Coordinates of C-alpha atoms in Angstrom, one line a residue:
M1 CA -59.1 90.4 -28.1
A2 CA -58.0 90.9 -24.5
A3 CA -60.9 92.2 -22.5
E4 CA -62.2 92.3 -19.0
N5 CA -65.7 92.9 -17.8
S6 CA -66.5 96.4 -16.7
S7 CA -67.5 95.1 -13.2
F8 CA -63.9 94.0 -12.6
L9 CA -62.2 97.0 -14.1
T10 CA -60.6 99.1 -11.4
E11 CA -59.6 102.3 -13.1
F12 CA -59.4 104.4 -16.2
I13 CA -56.5 106.5 -17.4
L14 CA -57.6 110.0 -18.7
A15 CA -55.5 111.2 -21.5
G16 CA -56.2 114.8 -20.7
L17 CA -56.7 117.8 -23.0
T18 CA -53.3 117.5 -24.6
D19 CA -50.2 115.4 -24.4
Q20 CA -47.8 118.3 -25.2
P21 CA -45.7 118.9 -22.1
G22 CA -44.8 122.5 -23.0
V23 CA -48.3 123.8 -22.7
Q24 CA -49.5 121.9 -19.6
I25 CA -48.6 124.5 -17.0
P26 CA -49.9 127.5 -19.0
L27 CA -53.2 125.5 -19.6
F28 CA -53.4 124.7 -15.9
F29 CA -53.3 128.4 -14.9
L30 CA -55.6 129.3 -17.8
F31 CA -58.3 126.9 -16.7
L32 CA -57.8 127.5 -13.1
G33 CA -58.6 131.2 -13.9
F34 CA -61.7 130.1 -15.7
Y35 CA -62.8 127.9 -12.8
V36 CA -62.2 130.7 -10.2
V37 CA -64.3 133.1 -12.4
T38 CA -67.0 130.4 -12.7
V39 CA -67.2 129.8 -9.0
V40 CA -67.1 133.5 -8.0
G41 CA -69.6 134.4 -10.7
N42 CA -72.2 131.7 -10.1
L43 CA -71.9 131.8 -6.3
G44 CA -72.0 135.6 -6.4
L45 CA -75.2 135.5 -8.5
I46 CA -76.8 133.0 -6.1
T47 CA -75.9 135.1 -3.1
L48 CA -77.1 138.3 -4.8
I49 CA -80.5 136.8 -5.7
G50 CA -80.9 135.3 -2.3
L51 CA -80.1 138.6 -0.4
N52 CA -82.4 140.8 -2.5
S53 CA -86.1 140.4 -1.9
H54 CA -87.0 142.3 -5.1
L55 CA -85.3 139.6 -7.1
H56 CA -87.5 136.9 -5.6
T57 CA -89.5 136.5 -8.8
P58 CA -89.9 133.5 -11.1
M59 CA -87.3 134.8 -13.6
Y60 CA -84.7 135.0 -10.9
F61 CA -85.8 131.8 -9.2
F62 CA -84.9 130.0 -12.4
L63 CA -81.7 132.0 -12.8
Y64 CA -80.7 131.1 -9.3
N65 CA -81.0 127.4 -10.2
L66 CA -79.2 127.9 -13.5
S67 CA -76.2 129.3 -11.5
F68 CA -76.4 126.4 -9.0
I69 CA -76.4 123.9 -11.9
D70 CA -73.5 125.7 -13.7
F71 CA -71.4 125.8 -10.5
C72 CA -72.1 122.1 -9.8
Y73 CA -71.3 120.6 -13.2
S74 CA -68.2 122.8 -13.6
S75 CA -67.0 121.5 -10.3
V76 CA -67.7 117.9 -11.3
I77 CA -65.3 118.3 -14.3
T78 CA -62.8 121.1 -13.9
P79 CA -60.8 120.0 -10.8
K80 CA -60.1 116.6 -12.4
M81 CA -59.1 118.3 -15.6
L82 CA -56.7 120.6 -13.7
M83 CA -55.0 117.5 -12.2
S84 CA -54.3 116.2 -15.6
F85 CA -52.1 119.2 -16.3
V86 CA -49.8 118.6 -13.3
S87 CA -49.9 114.8 -12.7
K88 CA -47.9 112.2 -14.7
K89 CA -50.7 109.6 -14.5
N90 CA -54.2 111.0 -14.4
S91 CA -56.1 107.9 -13.2
I92 CA -59.7 107.7 -12.0
S93 CA -61.3 104.6 -10.4
Y94 CA -64.1 102.8 -12.2
A95 CA -66.6 103.9 -9.5
G96 CA -65.3 107.4 -9.6
C97 CA -65.6 107.5 -13.4
M98 CA -69.2 106.3 -13.3
T99 CA -70.0 108.8 -10.6
Q100 CA -68.5 111.7 -12.6
L101 CA -70.4 110.6 -15.6
F102 CA -73.7 110.4 -13.7
F103 CA -73.5 113.8 -12.1
F104 CA -72.1 115.5 -15.3
L105 CA -75.1 114.2 -17.2
F106 CA -77.5 115.0 -14.4
F107 CA -76.5 118.7 -14.3
V108 CA -76.1 119.1 -18.1
V109 CA -79.5 117.6 -18.8
S110 CA -81.0 119.7 -16.0
E111 CA -79.4 122.8 -17.6
S112 CA -81.1 122.2 -20.9
F113 CA -84.6 121.9 -19.3
I114 CA -84.0 124.9 -16.9
L115 CA -83.2 127.0 -20.0
S116 CA -86.6 125.9 -21.6
A117 CA -88.3 126.7 -18.3
M118 CA -86.8 130.2 -18.4
A119 CA -88.0 130.6 -22.1
Y120 CA -91.5 129.7 -21.0
D121 CA -91.3 132.2 -18.1
R122 CA -90.3 135.0 -20.6
Y123 CA -93.2 134.0 -22.9
V124 CA -95.7 134.4 -20.1
A125 CA -94.2 137.7 -18.9
I126 CA -94.3 139.3 -22.4
C127 CA -97.3 137.7 -24.0
N128 CA -99.6 137.4 -21.0
P129 CA -98.4 140.0 -18.5
L130 CA -101.7 140.4 -16.7
L131 CA -101.8 136.7 -15.9
Y132 CA -98.1 136.4 -15.1
T133 CA -98.4 136.2 -11.3
V134 CA -101.2 133.6 -11.6
T135 CA -99.6 131.5 -14.3
M136 CA -96.1 131.6 -12.8
S137 CA -97.2 131.0 -9.2
P138 CA -94.8 129.6 -6.7
Q139 CA -96.5 126.1 -7.0
V140 CA -96.1 126.2 -10.8
C141 CA -92.4 127.2 -10.6
L142 CA -91.7 124.4 -8.1
L143 CA -93.4 121.9 -10.3
L144 CA -91.4 123.1 -13.3
L145 CA -88.2 122.8 -11.2
L146 CA -89.1 119.3 -10.2
G147 CA -89.6 118.4 -13.8
V148 CA -86.2 119.9 -14.7
Y149 CA -84.3 117.8 -12.1
G150 CA -86.5 114.8 -12.8
M151 CA -85.5 114.8 -16.5
G152 CA -81.9 115.4 -15.4
F153 CA -82.0 112.3 -13.1
A154 CA -83.8 110.2 -15.8
G155 CA -81.3 111.1 -18.5
A156 CA -78.3 110.5 -16.3
M157 CA -79.6 107.1 -15.1
A158 CA -80.3 105.9 -18.7
H159 CA -76.8 106.7 -19.9
T160 CA -75.0 105.5 -16.7
A161 CA -76.9 102.3 -16.4
C162 CA -76.1 101.4 -20.1
M163 CA -72.5 102.3 -19.6
M164 CA -72.2 100.1 -16.6
G165 CA -73.2 97.1 -18.7
V166 CA -70.4 97.7 -21.3
T167 CA -67.4 95.3 -21.5
F168 CA -64.2 97.3 -21.7
C169 CA -60.9 96.4 -23.3
A170 CA -57.8 95.8 -21.3
N171 CA -56.5 99.1 -22.7
N172 CA -58.2 101.5 -20.3
L173 CA -56.8 104.8 -21.7
V174 CA -59.7 107.2 -22.3
N175 CA -58.9 109.8 -24.9
H176 CA -60.5 112.7 -23.0
Y177 CA -60.1 114.9 -20.0
M178 CA -63.3 113.5 -18.3
C179 CA -65.5 110.4 -18.3
D180 CA -67.9 111.2 -21.1
I181 CA -70.1 108.8 -23.1
L182 CA -68.5 108.7 -26.5
P183 CA -64.8 108.5 -25.3
L184 CA -65.7 105.6 -22.9
L185 CA -67.6 103.8 -25.7
E186 CA -64.3 103.9 -27.8
R187 CA -62.8 101.6 -25.1
A188 CA -65.6 99.0 -25.5
C189 CA -64.8 95.5 -26.7
T190 CA -68.3 94.5 -27.6
S191 CA -71.0 96.1 -29.7
T192 CA -72.1 99.5 -28.6
Y193 CA -75.1 99.7 -30.9
V194 CA -77.6 99.9 -28.0
N195 CA -75.5 102.5 -26.2
Q196 CA -75.3 104.6 -29.3
L197 CA -79.0 104.3 -29.9
V198 CA -79.6 105.4 -26.3
V199 CA -77.3 108.4 -26.9
F200 CA -79.2 109.5 -30.0
V201 CA -82.7 108.9 -28.4
V202 CA -82.0 110.4 -25.0
V203 CA -79.8 113.2 -26.1
G204 CA -82.3 113.9 -28.9
I205 CA -85.1 114.2 -26.3
D206 CA -82.9 116.2 -23.9
I207 CA -81.9 118.6 -26.6
G208 CA -85.0 118.4 -28.9
V209 CA -87.7 119.0 -26.3
P210 CA -86.2 122.1 -24.8
T211 CA -85.2 123.4 -28.2
V212 CA -88.8 123.0 -29.5
T213 CA -90.1 124.6 -26.3
I214 CA -87.7 127.5 -26.6
F215 CA -88.4 128.0 -30.4
I216 CA -92.1 128.1 -29.8
S217 CA -91.8 130.4 -26.9
Y218 CA -89.6 132.9 -28.8
A219 CA -91.8 132.7 -31.9
L220 CA -94.7 133.7 -29.8
I221 CA -92.7 136.4 -28.1
L222 CA -91.4 137.8 -31.4
S223 CA -95.0 137.9 -32.7
S224 CA -96.1 139.7 -29.5
I225 CA -93.1 142.2 -29.7
L226 CA -93.9 143.1 -33.4
H227 CA -97.4 144.1 -32.2
I228 CA -96.0 146.6 -29.7
R229 CA -96.3 150.0 -31.2
S230 CA -93.8 152.0 -29.1
T231 CA -90.1 151.7 -29.9
E232 CA -89.2 151.8 -26.2
G233 CA -91.6 148.9 -25.5
R234 CA -90.0 146.8 -28.2
S235 CA -86.5 147.6 -27.0
K236 CA -87.4 146.7 -23.4
A237 CA -88.9 143.4 -24.5
F238 CA -85.9 142.5 -26.7
S239 CA -83.4 143.4 -23.9
T240 CA -85.4 141.2 -21.5
C241 CA -84.8 138.1 -23.7
S242 CA -81.4 138.8 -25.2
S243 CA -79.4 137.4 -22.3
H244 CA -81.4 134.1 -22.4
I245 CA -81.0 133.8 -26.2
I246 CA -77.2 134.2 -25.9
A247 CA -77.0 131.5 -23.2
V248 CA -79.3 129.1 -25.1
S249 CA -77.3 129.5 -28.3
L250 CA -74.0 128.8 -26.6
F251 CA -75.1 125.8 -24.6
F252 CA -77.3 123.9 -27.2
G253 CA -75.0 124.7 -30.1
S254 CA -71.9 123.2 -28.5
G255 CA -73.9 120.3 -27.0
A256 CA -75.5 119.3 -30.3
F257 CA -72.2 119.6 -32.2
M258 CA -70.7 117.1 -29.7
Y259 CA -73.4 114.5 -29.3
L260 CA -75.6 114.5 -32.5
K261 CA -72.8 113.9 -35.0
P262 CA -71.4 110.4 -35.7
S263 CA -67.9 109.9 -34.4
S264 CA -66.6 109.3 -37.9
I265 CA -67.6 112.9 -38.8
L266 CA -66.4 114.4 -35.5
P267 CA -62.9 113.3 -34.4
M268 CA -62.4 113.0 -30.6
N269 CA -59.9 115.9 -30.6
Q270 CA -62.5 118.1 -32.0
G271 CA -65.0 116.6 -29.6
K272 CA -62.7 117.7 -26.7
V273 CA -62.8 121.3 -27.9
S274 CA -66.6 121.2 -28.2
S275 CA -67.1 119.6 -24.7
L276 CA -64.5 122.0 -23.3
F277 CA -66.7 124.9 -24.5
Y278 CA -69.9 123.8 -22.7
T279 CA -68.2 122.3 -19.6
T280 CA -65.9 125.2 -18.9
V281 CA -66.6 128.3 -21.0
V282 CA -70.4 128.3 -20.8
P283 CA -70.7 128.0 -17.0
M284 CA -68.2 130.9 -16.8
L285 CA -70.0 133.1 -19.3
N286 CA -73.6 132.6 -18.0
P287 CA -73.3 134.7 -14.8
L288 CA -71.4 137.4 -16.8
I289 CA -74.1 137.4 -19.5
Y290 CA -77.0 137.6 -17.0
S291 CA -75.4 140.2 -14.8
L292 CA -73.8 142.6 -17.3
R293 CA -76.9 142.6 -19.5
N294 CA -79.5 142.7 -16.7
K295 CA -80.5 146.1 -15.1
D296 CA -82.1 144.5 -12.0
V297 CA -79.0 142.5 -11.2
K298 CA -76.7 145.6 -11.7
V299 CA -79.0 147.7 -9.4
A300 CA -79.0 145.0 -6.7
L301 CA -75.2 144.7 -6.9
K302 CA -74.8 148.4 -6.6
K303 CA -77.1 148.5 -3.5
I304 CA -75.0 145.8 -1.8
L305 CA -71.7 147.5 -2.7
N306 CA -73.0 150.8 -1.4
K307 CA -74.3 149.2 1.8
N308 CA -70.9 147.5 2.4
A309 CA -69.1 150.8 1.7
F310 CA -71.3 152.7 4.0
S311 CA -70.8 150.1 6.8

């Protein structure tokens, strides 16, 4: 079989989302609109939290970082995908592909752990409100954030290092719109058993640990809420957590569907749709979910708009 070592491969050709020419331009404008909403929404939420001192709490500290992560990993993927709709040959250099893979994985893994940190924050706020300021001190929040980005770096390094050791076939056409683990492994000429093992182990940890943390946190939160006697108190507690539950369900559901199923069960075209959901749709929806369902954010936005109108 014709093959060349990955260290001598100069570029990959990305097949893109679809090969039907009639839908390329409409899809370009559709996803351009998605990207604009993602950028405006996440940067707007970052700015809003930064400018309002009453939002400088642990909950919004983590939300600030969630918006930063969403903005970054959407920006790693979407511009290159948009190019595939308007260019005849959507190529990416080997170094560029590995770089995109690393930063995509770094931000995606970081997002899974920032969501678990947010769940822990909600647990402390609802179950131990009197100890909240002590438990979620600035030092603790910073340590949690370092853990989030540390796990992101470790996961990205594990996958990228394994990928750089793969021997690729002469056919460098990647059936995807980005450099992702499974589509790249399809172009391998040698055994990918170790790589697939790393995928299941590392992805299992990166999805499993946050998922267990979130489930335990919300089980304890639910138990605490059920002991609240007033209906108003229960409603307030549920509304505090609802935005986070929606975000967690969207992100982990689509991620697990993509990576924790064998490729024989999940064809790559279905994998494209799944990865499209968490690389494009989720980053766009998160700021909308947290702003439209959050009273503090809506109040802060009104104050800024009123201040600008007055000025």
